[in-house]
């Protein structure tokens, strides 16, 4: 099947691509697993030396990478550089430098004197083959961070990008190839969305399916993937979007808050799952904050930055998303919302999927843009009197990806801890996805699992516990066979020591336990007739 890619800012055809033949997928997966058997034995430092080679390719091809991202997604080149390329460079450094520290074998202290004779370790084992299905809104940075996490953890990776982002997927393949990894360790494949379950969750061949899938996309598709993965019990990590609130308190720096909310709400034409979608502003500063937001919004420019480099906001990525934004805006206006400011178009915007940045007031909780993720450049502002109401409204959503609190007082941390979101930021918003050291996860329907940070690296592994006997002269544990009244009474002494009624009860239990503990230094040697010889000392 041929897929035609068009620039959403101009409608110009960018490229044509053929889907990966399904009869070649098995060989791709097999080769990835063979390469992973080599890669997993590399030390962390050796893996890092390969991963860091990518930085040279990115440096030498920076402008081409930026243009590819911007042309496919509709965003401005400034957006592409700031929110995709620069974070990827930081991600390469962080994971290359920290994966070994995070995933090294760790000794686990004994939890109780009863197991003082044991030594325990936690080891992180690469899963094997990681599958990544990535979205179109951050077609470069979202999958790239997960790819680096997977590789540094010792895995092979197969990537499927969104169909409208195929040139970005091919660019990612070129960057990964520059690292000179074992052949086949990483592969970008081109599939239709309907083929994802049978390819990634192949029920007939364990070696030809992934060991875990990382998906970023809609709640509806995430739920379908969970159903599809159930047959093979393939684990999933899901990031499914957000309807993210910002709370503006009376003591906030209103200029910073307005600048931050405008950027986090309109950046990438509002197509950010962690961007501001709802603003709740204290009534005492509401008029001033709205006035500032009106000035920021009306001074922004949207258009094609290939023709007009001064524009701030590009287009939406798909016609379907533009239609959703229009429906949400029409619904709000029909229910009484008022548009108080919009960005200005620069040049001819009729050829692309452009929509002005739009600021609204007089909004209510029954409007679609308040109840659902709009994923577009609409920002509603709601006044509140009591912070408890603001917290209630902020939490009144089935999604819980990110949130922000704007305040210069100590209360900001107290409020932040009451917001039901995986990431809560004080006096900023959205940028944390670019910080590789911070976990990225959502509450409620915003997803399952984590990416980024230590937690993201561990999501790429199985956890294996190794437990060892540190005292080889011990013949058996207290609860080993044979059993009888003496063993039962001895275990009662153990119980009373662990859960005594008082100090003297514990002392008494310890006296009994010390005698019972001598059992550990003997072997049980059953006779051939079935009669047990009890109490014999361990032979040297």
mmCIF file of C-alpha atoms in Angstrom, residues 248 253-263 289 292-293 296 406:
data_model
loop_
_atom_site.group_PDB
_atom_site.id
_atom_site.type_symbol
_atom_site.label_atom_id
_atom_site.label_comp_id
_atom_site.label_asym_id
_atom_site.label_seq_id
_atom_site.Cartn_x
_atom_site.Cartn_y
_atom_site.Cartn_z
ATOM 1 C CA UNK A 248 -3.734 30.827 39.031
ATOM 2 C CA UNK A 253 3.395 36.508 39.067
ATOM 3 C CA UNK A 254 0.622 37.207 36.565
ATOM 4 C CA UNK A 255 2.946 38.175 33.720
ATOM 5 C CA UNK A 256 4.856 34.905 34.063
ATOM 6 C CA UNK A 257 1.624 32.945 34.479
ATOM 7 C CA UNK A 258 0.094 34.497 31.365
ATOM 8 C CA UNK A 259 3.257 33.943 29.332
ATOM 9 C CA UNK A 260 3.539 30.339 30.541
ATOM 10 C CA UNK A 261 -0.107 29.450 29.972
ATOM 11 C CA UNK A 262 -0.109 31.035 26.528
ATOM 12 C CA UNK A 263 2.935 29.026 25.483
ATOM 13 C CA UNK A 289 -5.069 37.941 34.168
ATOM 14 C CA UNK A 292 -2.870 39.940 30.023
ATOM 15 C CA UNK A 293 -3.942 36.763 28.238
ATOM 16 C CA UNK A 296 -0.596 37.787 24.609
ATOM 17 C CA UNK A 406 0.912 29.371 39.719
#
